[in-house]
Amino acid sequence: MFTAPWATSLERSLHWIAGWRPTTLFHLVYTESSILFESHIVDILKGLKTGDLGDLSPTQFRRVSELQCDTVREENAITDELSEWQDGASDLVGCLTEGVERKVRKLVGILRKADDLRLKTVRRVVELLTPQQAVEFLIAAAELQFGVRGWGQDQDGVRRCC
């Protein structure tokens, strides 16, 4: 729908309302936690603590899960609101300027809600983590973004040259 002009085809295909889907963060937490847990299993069995994302406490897992459920509900509500807006988009044809402006304001409001949910989700996930875990999480998020962008650029380049 709305995307930055420099976004690759892959990035555009993964977008949700002009950006990344907030629930992606939970997949990232669970994936990073699992990878690190498995890589440190011997140390963990010896009772050693790593303090990284592989060392999430049961309370942290529960709170991440609760936050994920809340975020899914909010995502769904915003998606439903956008769907309603799209259903009425045909009303724009032949609409007077005030009608178009009202529809555009409504769309801008939906985009703001999506951006606010993205920011709120990042903040709340970081608040659940220790400082070390938060840094690792943010690094993993950046690596994911750069990886998707790089892969998308490679794929777009292949399509252009052939």
CSV table of N, CA and C in Angstrom, one decimal:
chain,number,residue,atom,x,y,z
A,1,MET,N,0.8,-1.2,0.0
A,1,MET,CA,0.0,0.0,0.0
A,1,MET,C,0.9,1.2,0.0
A,2,PHE,N,1.5,1.6,1.1
A,2,PHE,CA,2.4,2.7,1.2
A,2,PHE,C,3.7,2.2,1.6
A,3,THR,N,4.7,2.6,0.8
A,3,THR,CA,6.1,2.1,1.1
A,3,THR,C,7.1,3.2,0.6
A,4,ALA,N,8.2,3.1,1.2
A,4,ALA,CA,9.3,4.0,0.8
A,4,ALA,C,9.7,3.7,-0.6
A,5,PRO,N,10.1,4.7,-1.4
A,5,PRO,CA,10.4,4.5,-2.8
A,5,PRO,C,11.7,3.6,-2.9
A,6,TRP,N,12.5,3.6,-1.9
A,6,TRP,CA,13.8,2.8,-2.0
A,6,TRP,C,13.6,1.4,-1.5
A,7,ALA,N,12.4,1.0,-1.0
A,7,ALA,CA,12.2,-0.3,-0.6
A,7,ALA,C,12.3,-1.3,-1.7
A,8,THR,N,12.8,-2.5,-1.4
A,8,THR,CA,12.9,-3.5,-2.4
A,8,THR,C,11.6,-4.2,-2.6
A,9,SER,N,11.5,-5.0,-3.6
A,9,SER,CA,10.3,-5.8,-3.8
A,9,SER,C,10.0,-6.7,-2.6
A,10,LEU,N,11.1,-7.3,-2.1
A,10,LEU,CA,10.9,-8.2,-0.9
A,10,LEU,C,10.4,-7.4,0.3
A,11,GLU,N,11.0,-6.3,0.5
A,11,GLU,CA,10.6,-5.5,1.7
A,11,GLU,C,9.1,-5.1,1.5
A,12,ARG,N,8.7,-4.7,0.3
A,12,ARG,CA,7.3,-4.3,0.1
A,12,ARG,C,6.4,-5.5,0.3
A,13,SER,N,6.8,-6.7,-0.1
A,13,SER,CA,6.0,-7.8,0.1
A,13,SER,C,5.8,-8.2,1.6
A,14,LEU,N,6.7,-7.7,2.4
A,14,LEU,CA,6.6,-8.1,3.9
A,14,LEU,C,5.9,-6.9,4.7
A,15,HIS,N,5.6,-5.8,4.1
A,15,HIS,CA,5.1,-4.7,4.8
A,15,HIS,C,3.6,-4.9,5.2
A,16,TRP,N,3.3,-4.3,6.3
A,16,TRP,CA,2.0,-4.2,6.9
A,16,TRP,C,1.7,-2.8,7.2
A,17,ILE,N,0.8,-2.2,6.5
A,17,ILE,CA,0.4,-0.8,6.7
A,17,ILE,C,1.7,0.1,6.8
A,18,ALA,N,2.4,0.2,5.7
A,18,ALA,CA,3.5,1.1,5.6
A,18,ALA,C,4.8,0.8,6.4
A,19,GLY,N,4.9,-0.4,6.9
A,19,GLY,CA,6.1,-0.8,7.7
A,19,GLY,C,6.0,-2.2,8.1
A,20,TRP,N,6.9,-2.6,9.0
A,20,TRP,CA,7.0,-3.9,9.5
A,20,TRP,C,5.8,-4.3,10.4
A,21,ARG,N,5.4,-5.5,10.4
A,21,ARG,CA,4.4,-6.0,11.3
A,21,ARG,C,4.9,-6.1,12.7
A,22,PRO,N,4.2,-5.4,13.7
A,22,PRO,CA,4.7,-5.5,15.1
A,22,PRO,C,4.9,-6.9,15.6
A,23,THR,N,4.1,-7.8,15.3
A,23,THR,CA,4.3,-9.2,15.8
A,23,THR,C,5.6,-9.9,15.3
A,24,THR,N,6.2,-9.3,14.3
A,24,THR,CA,7.5,-9.8,13.9
A,24,THR,C,8.5,-9.8,15.0
A,25,LEU,N,8.4,-8.9,15.9
A,25,LEU,CA,9.3,-8.8,17.0
A,25,LEU,C,9.3,-10.0,17.9
A,26,PHE,N,8.1,-10.6,18.1
A,26,PHE,CA,8.0,-11.8,18.9
A,26,PHE,C,8.6,-13.0,18.3
A,27,HIS,N,8.4,-13.1,17.0
A,27,HIS,CA,9.1,-14.2,16.2
A,27,HIS,C,10.6,-14.0,16.4
A,28,LEU,N,11.1,-12.8,16.4
A,28,LEU,CA,12.5,-12.6,16.5
A,28,LEU,C,13.0,-12.9,17.9
A,29,VAL,N,12.2,-12.6,19.0
A,29,VAL,CA,12.6,-12.9,20.3
A,29,VAL,C,12.7,-14.4,20.5
A,30,TYR,N,11.6,-15.1,20.0
A,30,TYR,CA,11.5,-16.6,20.2
A,30,TYR,C,12.7,-17.3,19.4
A,31,THR,N,12.9,-16.8,18.2
A,31,THR,CA,13.9,-17.4,17.4
A,31,THR,C,15.3,-17.2,18.0
A,32,GLU,N,15.7,-16.0,18.3
A,32,GLU,CA,17.0,-15.7,18.9
A,32,GLU,C,17.1,-16.5,20.2
A,33,SER,N,16.1,-16.5,21.1
A,33,SER,CA,16.1,-17.2,22.3
A,33,SER,C,16.4,-18.7,22.1
A,34,SER,N,15.7,-19.3,21.2
A,34,SER,CA,15.9,-20.7,20.9
A,34,SER,C,17.3,-21.0,20.4
A,35,ILE,N,17.8,-20.2,19.5
A,35,ILE,CA,19.1,-20.4,18.9
A,35,ILE,C,20.2,-20.3,20.0
A,36,LEU,N,20.1,-19.3,20.9
A,36,LEU,CA,21.1,-19.1,21.9
A,36,LEU,C,21.0,-20.2,23.0
A,37,PHE,N,19.7,-20.5,23.3
A,37,PHE,CA,19.5,-21.6,24.3
A,37,PHE,C,20.2,-22.9,23.9
A,38,GLU,N,19.9,-23.3,22.6
A,38,GLU,CA,20.5,-24.5,22.1
A,38,GLU,C,22.0,-24.5,22.1
A,39,SER,N,22.6,-23.3,21.8
A,39,SER,CA,24.0,-23.2,21.7
A,39,SER,C,24.7,-23.2,23.1
A,40,HIS,N,23.9,-22.9,24.1
A,40,HIS,CA,24.5,-22.9,25.5
A,40,HIS,C,23.9,-24.0,26.4
A,41,ILE,N,23.3,-25.0,25.8
A,41,ILE,CA,22.6,-26.0,26.6
A,41,ILE,C,23.5,-26.7,27.6
A,42,VAL,N,24.7,-27.0,27.2
A,42,VAL,CA,25.7,-27.7,28.1
A,42,VAL,C,25.9,-26.8,29.4
A,43,ASP,N,26.2,-25.5,29.1
A,43,ASP,CA,26.4,-24.5,30.2
A,43,ASP,C,25.1,-24.4,31.1
A,44,ILE,N,24.0,-24.4,30.5
A,44,ILE,CA,22.7,-24.2,31.2
A,44,ILE,C,22.5,-25.4,32.1
A,45,LEU,N,22.8,-26.6,31.6
A,45,LEU,CA,22.6,-27.8,32.4
A,45,LEU,C,23.6,-27.9,33.6
A,46,LYS,N,24.7,-27.2,33.4
A,46,LYS,CA,25.6,-27.1,34.6
A,46,LYS,C,25.2,-26.0,35.6
A,47,GLY,N,24.1,-25.3,35.2
A,47,GLY,CA,23.6,-24.2,36.1
A,47,GLY,C,24.2,-22.9,35.9
A,48,LEU,N,24.9,-22.7,34.8
A,48,LEU,CA,25.5,-21.4,34.5
A,48,LEU,C,24.5,-20.5,33.8
A,49,LYS,N,24.6,-19.3,34.1
A,49,LYS,CA,23.7,-18.3,33.4
A,49,LYS,C,24.5,-17.5,32.4
A,50,THR,N,23.9,-17.3,31.3
A,50,THR,CA,24.6,-16.5,30.2
A,50,THR,C,24.1,-15.0,30.3
A,51,GLY,N,22.9,-14.8,30.7
A,51,GLY,CA,22.3,-13.4,30.7
A,51,GLY,C,21.9,-12.9,29.3
A,52,ASP,N,22.0,-13.8,28.3
A,52,ASP,CA,21.6,-13.4,26.9
A,52,ASP,C,20.2,-13.7,26.7
A,53,LEU,N,19.7,-13.6,25.4
A,53,LEU,CA,18.4,-13.9,25.1
A,53,LEU,C,18.0,-15.4,25.2
A,54,GLY,N,19.0,-16.2,25.3
A,54,GLY,CA,18.8,-17.6,25.5
A,54,GLY,C,18.5,-18.0,26.9
A,55,ASP,N,18.7,-17.0,27.8
A,55,ASP,CA,18.5,-17.1,29.2
A,55,ASP,C,17.3,-16.4,29.7
A,56,LEU,N,16.2,-16.3,28.9
A,56,LEU,CA,15.0,-15.7,29.4
A,56,LEU,C,14.4,-16.5,30.5
A,57,SER,N,13.9,-15.8,31.5
A,57,SER,CA,13.2,-16.4,32.6
A,57,SER,C,11.8,-16.8,32.3
A,58,PRO,N,11.2,-17.7,33.0
A,58,PRO,CA,9.8,-18.1,32.8
A,58,PRO,C,8.9,-16.9,32.8
A,59,THR,N,9.2,-16.0,33.8
A,59,THR,CA,8.4,-14.7,33.9
A,59,THR,C,8.5,-13.9,32.6
A,60,GLN,N,9.7,-13.8,32.1
A,60,GLN,CA,9.9,-13.0,30.8
A,60,GLN,C,9.1,-13.7,29.7
A,61,PHE,N,9.2,-15.0,29.6
A,61,PHE,CA,8.5,-15.7,28.5
A,61,PHE,C,7.0,-15.4,28.6
A,62,ARG,N,6.5,-15.5,29.9
A,62,ARG,CA,5.0,-15.3,30.1
A,62,ARG,C,4.6,-13.9,29.7
A,63,ARG,N,5.5,-12.9,30.1
A,63,ARG,CA,5.2,-11.5,29.8
A,63,ARG,C,5.3,-11.2,28.3
A,64,VAL,N,6.2,-11.8,27.6
A,64,VAL,CA,6.4,-11.7,26.1
A,64,VAL,C,5.1,-12.3,25.5
A,65,SER,N,4.7,-13.5,26.0
A,65,SER,CA,3.5,-14.1,25.4
A,65,SER,C,2.3,-13.2,25.6
A,66,GLU,N,2.1,-12.7,26.8
A,66,GLU,CA,0.9,-11.8,27.0
A,66,GLU,C,1.0,-10.6,26.1
A,67,LEU,N,2.2,-10.0,26.0
A,67,LEU,CA,2.3,-8.8,25.1
A,67,LEU,C,2.0,-9.2,23.7
A,68,GLN,N,2.5,-10.4,23.2
A,68,GLN,CA,2.2,-10.8,21.9
A,68,GLN,C,0.7,-10.9,21.7
A,69,CYS,N,-0.1,-11.5,22.6
A,69,CYS,CA,-1.5,-11.6,22.5
A,69,CYS,C,-2.2,-10.2,22.4
A,70,ASP,N,-1.7,-9.3,23.2
A,70,ASP,CA,-2.2,-7.9,23.1
A,70,ASP,C,-1.9,-7.2,21.8
A,71,THR,N,-0.7,-7.4,21.3
A,71,THR,CA,-0.3,-6.8,20.0
A,71,THR,C,-1.1,-7.4,18.9
A,72,VAL,N,-1.3,-8.7,18.9
A,72,VAL,CA,-2.1,-9.4,17.8
A,72,VAL,C,-3.5,-8.7,17.8
A,73,ARG,N,-4.1,-8.5,19.0
A,73,ARG,CA,-5.4,-7.9,19.0
A,73,ARG,C,-5.4,-6.5,18.4
A,74,GLU,N,-4.4,-5.7,18.8
A,74,GLU,CA,-4.3,-4.4,18.3
A,74,GLU,C,-4.0,-4.4,16.8
A,75,GLU,N,-3.1,-5.2,16.3
A,75,GLU,CA,-2.9,-5.4,14.9
A,75,GLU,C,-4.2,-5.7,14.1
A,76,ASN,N,-4.9,-6.6,14.6
A,76,ASN,CA,-6.2,-7.0,14.0
A,76,ASN,C,-7.2,-5.9,13.9
A,77,ALA,N,-7.2,-5.1,15.0
A,77,ALA,CA,-8.2,-4.0,15.0
A,77,ALA,C,-7.8,-2.9,14.0
A,78,ILE,N,-6.5,-2.6,13.9
A,78,ILE,CA,-6.0,-1.7,12.9
A,78,ILE,C,-6.2,-2.2,11.5
A,79,THR,N,-6.0,-3.5,11.3
A,79,THR,CA,-6.2,-4.1,9.9
A,79,THR,C,-7.7,-4.0,9.6
A,80,ASP,N,-8.5,-4.3,10.5
A,80,ASP,CA,-10.0,-4.2,10.3
A,80,ASP,C,-10.4,-2.7,9.9
A,81,GLU,N,-9.8,-1.8,10.6
A,81,GLU,CA,-10.1,-0.4,10.3
A,81,GLU,C,-9.6,0.0,8.9
A,82,LEU,N,-8.4,-0.5,8.5
A,82,LEU,CA,-7.9,-0.2,7.1
A,82,LEU,C,-8.8,-0.9,6.1
A,83,SER,N,-9.3,-2.1,6.4
A,83,SER,CA,-10.2,-2.8,5.5
A,83,SER,C,-11.5,-2.1,5.3
A,84,GLU,N,-12.0,-1.5,6.4
A,84,GLU,CA,-13.2,-0.7,6.2
A,84,GLU,C,-13.0,0.5,5.4
A,85,TRP,N,-11.8,1.1,5.6
A,85,TRP,CA,-11.5,2.3,4.8
A,85,TRP,C,-11.4,1.9,3.3
A,86,GLN,N,-10.7,0.8,3.0
A,86,GLN,CA,-10.6,0.3,1.7
A,86,GLN,C,-11.9,0.0,1.0
A,87,ASP,N,-12.8,-0.6,1.8
A,87,ASP,CA,-14.2,-0.9,1.3
A,87,ASP,C,-14.9,0.4,0.9
A,88,GLY,N,-14.6,1.5,1.5
A,88,GLY,CA,-15.3,2.7,1.2
A,88,GLY,C,-14.5,3.6,0.2
A,89,ALA,N,-13.4,3.1,-0.3
A,89,ALA,CA,-12.5,3.9,-1.1
A,89,ALA,C,-13.1,4.3,-2.4
A,90,SER,N,-14.0,3.4,-2.9
A,90,SER,CA,-14.7,3.7,-4.2
A,90,SER,C,-15.6,4.9,-4.0
A,91,ASP,N,-16.0,5.3,-2.8
A,91,ASP,CA,-16.7,6.5,-2.6
A,91,ASP,C,-16.0,7.8,-3.0
A,92,LEU,N,-14.7,7.7,-3.1
A,92,LEU,CA,-13.8,8.8,-3.5
A,92,LEU,C,-14.1,9.3,-4.9
A,93,VAL,N,-14.5,8.4,-5.7
A,93,VAL,CA,-14.8,8.8,-7.1
A,93,VAL,C,-16.0,9.7,-7.1
A,94,GLY,N,-15.7,10.9,-7.7
A,94,GLY,CA,-16.8,11.9,-7.8
A,94,GLY,C,-17.0,12.6,-6.5
A,95,CYS,N,-16.2,12.4,-5.5
A,95,CYS,CA,-16.4,13.0,-4.2
A,95,CYS,C,-15.9,14.5,-4.2
A,96,LEU,N,-16.6,15.3,-3.4
A,96,LEU,CA,-16.2,16.7,-3.3
A,96,LEU,C,-14.9,16.7,-2.4
A,97,THR,N,-14.2,17.9,-2.5
A,97,THR,CA,-12.9,18.0,-1.9
A,97,THR,C,-13.0,17.7,-0.4
A,98,GLU,N,-14.1,18.1,0.3
A,98,GLU,CA,-14.2,17.8,1.7
A,98,GLU,C,-14.3,16.3,2.0
A,99,GLY,N,-15.0,15.6,1.1
A,99,GLY,CA,-15.1,14.2,1.3
A,99,GLY,C,-13.7,13.5,1.1
A,100,VAL,N,-13.0,13.9,0.2
A,100,VAL,CA,-11.7,13.3,-0.1
A,100,VAL,C,-10.7,13.7,1.1
A,101,GLU,N,-10.8,14.9,1.6
A,101,GLU,CA,-9.9,15.3,2.7
A,101,GLU,C,-10.3,14.5,3.9
A,102,ARG,N,-11.6,14.2,4.2
A,102,ARG,CA,-12.0,13.5,5.3
A,102,ARG,C,-11.5,12.0,5.2
A,103,LYS,N,-11.6,11.4,4.0
A,103,LYS,CA,-11.1,10.1,3.8
A,103,LYS,C,-9.5,10.0,4.0
A,104,VAL,N,-8.8,11.0,3.5
A,104,VAL,CA,-7.4,11.1,3.6
A,104,VAL,C,-7.0,11.2,5.1
A,105,ARG,N,-7.7,12.1,5.8
A,105,ARG,CA,-7.4,12.2,7.3
A,105,ARG,C,-7.6,10.9,8.0
A,106,LYS,N,-8.7,10.2,7.6
A,106,LYS,CA,-9.0,8.9,8.2
A,106,LYS,C,-7.8,7.9,7.9
A,107,LEU,N,-7.3,7.9,6.7
A,107,LEU,CA,-6.2,7.0,6.3
A,107,LEU,C,-4.9,7.4,7.1
A,108,VAL,N,-4.7,8.7,7.2
A,108,VAL,CA,-3.5,9.2,8.0
A,108,VAL,C,-3.6,8.7,9.4
A,109,GLY,N,-4.8,8.7,10.0
A,109,GLY,CA,-5.0,8.3,11.3
A,109,GLY,C,-4.7,6.8,11.5
A,110,ILE,N,-5.1,6.0,10.5
A,110,ILE,CA,-4.8,4.6,10.5
A,110,ILE,C,-3.3,4.3,10.4
A,111,LEU,N,-2.6,5.1,9.6
A,111,LEU,CA,-1.1,4.9,9.4
A,111,LEU,C,-0.5,5.3,10.8
A,112,ARG,N,-1.0,6.4,11.4
A,112,ARG,CA,-0.4,6.8,12.7
A,112,ARG,C,-0.6,5.7,13.7
A,113,LYS,N,-1.8,5.0,13.8
A,113,LYS,CA,-2.0,4.0,14.7
A,113,LYS,C,-1.0,2.8,14.5
A,114,ALA,N,-0.8,2.5,13.2
A,114,ALA,CA,0.1,1.4,12.9
A,114,ALA,C,1.6,1.8,13.4
A,115,ASP,N,2.0,3.0,13.1
A,115,ASP,CA,3.3,3.4,13.5
A,115,ASP,C,3.4,3.5,15.0
A,116,ASP,N,2.4,3.9,15.7
A,116,ASP,CA,2.4,4.0,17.2
A,116,ASP,C,2.5,2.6,17.7
A,117,LEU,N,1.8,1.6,17.1
A,117,LEU,CA,1.8,0.2,17.6
A,117,LEU,C,3.2,-0.3,17.4
A,118,ARG,N,3.9,0.0,16.3
A,118,ARG,CA,5.2,-0.5,16.1
A,118,ARG,C,6.2,0.0,17.2
A,119,LEU,N,6.1,1.3,17.4
A,119,LEU,CA,7.0,1.9,18.5
A,119,LEU,C,6.6,1.4,19.9
A,120,LYS,N,5.4,1.3,20.2
A,120,LYS,CA,4.9,0.8,21.5
A,120,LYS,C,5.4,-0.6,21.7
A,121,THR,N,5.3,-1.4,20.7
A,121,THR,CA,5.7,-2.8,20.8
A,121,THR,C,7.2,-2.9,21.0
A,122,VAL,N,8.0,-2.2,20.3
A,122,VAL,CA,9.5,-2.2,20.5
A,122,VAL,C,9.8,-1.8,22.0
A,123,ARG,N,9.2,-0.7,22.4
A,123,ARG,CA,9.4,-0.2,23.8
A,123,ARG,C,9.1,-1.2,24.8
A,124,ARG,N,7.9,-1.9,24.6
A,124,ARG,CA,7.4,-2.8,25.7
A,124,ARG,C,8.3,-4.1,25.7
A,125,VAL,N,8.7,-4.5,24.5
A,125,VAL,CA,9.6,-5.7,24.5
A,125,VAL,C,10.9,-5.4,25.2
A,126,VAL,N,11.5,-4.2,24.8
A,126,VAL,CA,12.8,-3.8,25.5
A,126,VAL,C,12.6,-3.7,27.0
A,127,GLU,N,11.5,-3.2,27.4
A,127,GLU,CA,11.2,-3.1,28.9
A,127,GLU,C,11.2,-4.5,29.6
A,128,LEU,N,10.8,-5.5,28.9
A,128,LEU,CA,10.7,-6.8,29.5
A,128,LEU,C,12.1,-7.5,29.6
A,129,LEU,N,13.1,-7.0,28.9
A,129,LEU,CA,14.4,-7.6,28.8
A,129,LEU,C,15.4,-7.0,29.7
A,130,THR,N,16.4,-7.7,30.1
A,130,THR,CA,17.6,-7.1,30.8
A,130,THR,C,18.3,-6.2,29.8
A,131,PRO,N,19.1,-5.3,30.3
A,131,PRO,CA,19.9,-4.4,29.3
A,131,PRO,C,20.7,-5.3,28.3
A,132,GLN,N,21.4,-6.3,28.7
A,132,GLN,CA,22.1,-7.2,27.7
A,132,GLN,C,21.2,-7.8,26.7
A,133,GLN,N,20.0,-8.3,27.2
A,133,GLN,CA,19.1,-9.0,26.3
A,133,GLN,C,18.5,-7.9,25.3
A,134,ALA,N,18.2,-6.7,25.8
A,134,ALA,CA,17.7,-5.7,25.0
A,134,ALA,C,18.6,-5.3,23.9
A,135,VAL,N,19.9,-5.2,24.2
A,135,VAL,CA,20.9,-4.8,23.2
A,135,VAL,C,21.0,-5.9,22.1
A,136,GLU,N,21.0,-7.2,22.6
A,136,GLU,CA,21.0,-8.3,21.6
A,136,GLU,C,19.8,-8.4,20.8
A,137,PHE,N,18.6,-8.1,21.4
A,137,PHE,CA,17.4,-8.0,20.6
A,137,PHE,C,17.4,-6.9,19.5
A,138,LEU,N,17.8,-5.7,19.9
A,138,LEU,CA,17.9,-4.6,18.9
A,138,LEU,C,18.9,-4.9,17.8
A,139,ILE,N,20.0,-5.5,18.2
A,139,ILE,CA,21.0,-5.9,17.2
A,139,ILE,C,20.4,-6.9,16.2
A,140,ALA,N,19.7,-7.9,16.8
A,140,ALA,CA,19.1,-8.9,15.9
A,140,ALA,C,18.0,-8.3,15.0
A,141,ALA,N,17.3,-7.3,15.5
A,141,ALA,CA,16.3,-6.6,14.7
A,141,ALA,C,16.9,-5.9,13.5
A,142,ALA,N,18.0,-5.2,13.8
A,142,ALA,CA,18.8,-4.5,12.8
A,142,ALA,C,19.3,-5.4,11.8
A,143,GLU,N,19.9,-6.6,12.2
A,143,GLU,CA,20.4,-7.5,11.3
A,143,GLU,C,19.4,-8.1,10.4
A,144,LEU,N,18.2,-8.3,11.0
A,144,LEU,CA,17.1,-8.8,10.2
A,144,LEU,C,16.7,-7.8,9.1
A,145,GLN,N,16.6,-6.6,9.5
A,145,GLN,CA,16.3,-5.5,8.5
A,145,GLN,C,17.3,-5.4,7.4
A,146,PHE,N,18.6,-5.4,7.8
A,146,PHE,CA,19.6,-5.3,6.8
A,146,PHE,C,19.7,-6.6,5.9
A,147,GLY,N,19.4,-7.7,6.5
A,147,GLY,CA,19.4,-9.0,5.8
A,147,GLY,C,18.3,-9.0,4.7
A,148,VAL,N,17.1,-8.6,5.1
A,148,VAL,CA,16.0,-8.6,4.2
A,148,VAL,C,16.3,-7.6,3.1
A,149,ARG,N,16.8,-6.4,3.5
A,149,ARG,CA,17.1,-5.4,2.5
A,149,ARG,C,18.1,-5.9,1.5
A,150,GLY,N,19.2,-6.5,2.0
A,150,GLY,CA,20.3,-7.0,1.1
A,150,GLY,C,19.8,-8.1,0.2
A,151,TRP,N,19.0,-9.0,0.7
A,151,TRP,CA,18.5,-10.1,-0.1
A,151,TRP,C,17.5,-9.5,-1.1
A,152,GLY,N,16.7,-8.6,-0.7
A,152,GLY,CA,15.8,-8.0,-1.7
A,152,GLY,C,16.5,-7.2,-2.8
A,153,GLN,N,17.6,-6.5,-2.4
A,153,GLN,CA,18.4,-5.9,-3.5
A,153,GLN,C,19.0,-6.9,-4.4
A,154,ASP,N,19.5,-8.0,-3.9
A,154,ASP,CA,20.1,-9.0,-4.8
A,154,ASP,C,19.0,-9.6,-5.7
A,155,GLN,N,17.9,-9.9,-5.2
A,155,GLN,CA,16.8,-10.4,-6.0
A,155,GLN,C,16.3,-9.4,-7.1
A,156,ASP,N,16.2,-8.2,-6.7
A,156,ASP,CA,15.8,-7.1,-7.6
A,156,ASP,C,16.8,-7.0,-8.7
A,157,GLY,N,18.1,-7.0,-8.3
A,157,GLY,CA,19.2,-6.9,-9.3
A,157,GLY,C,19.2,-8.1,-10.3
A,158,VAL,N,18.9,-9.3,-9.8
A,158,VAL,CA,18.8,-10.5,-10.7
A,158,VAL,C,17.7,-10.3,-11.7
A,159,ARG,N,16.5,-9.8,-11.3
A,159,ARG,CA,15.4,-9.6,-12.2
A,159,ARG,C,15.7,-8.5,-13.2
A,160,ARG,N,16.4,-7.5,-12.8
A,160,ARG,CA,16.7,-6.4,-13.7
A,160,ARG,C,17.7,-6.8,-14.8
A,161,CYS,N,18.6,-7.6,-14.5
A,161,CYS,CA,19.7,-8.0,-15.4
A,161,CYS,C,19.3,-9.1,-16.4
A,162,CYS,N,18.3,-9.9,-16.0
A,162,CYS,CA,17.9,-11.0,-16.9
A,162,CYS,C,16.6,-10.8,-17.6
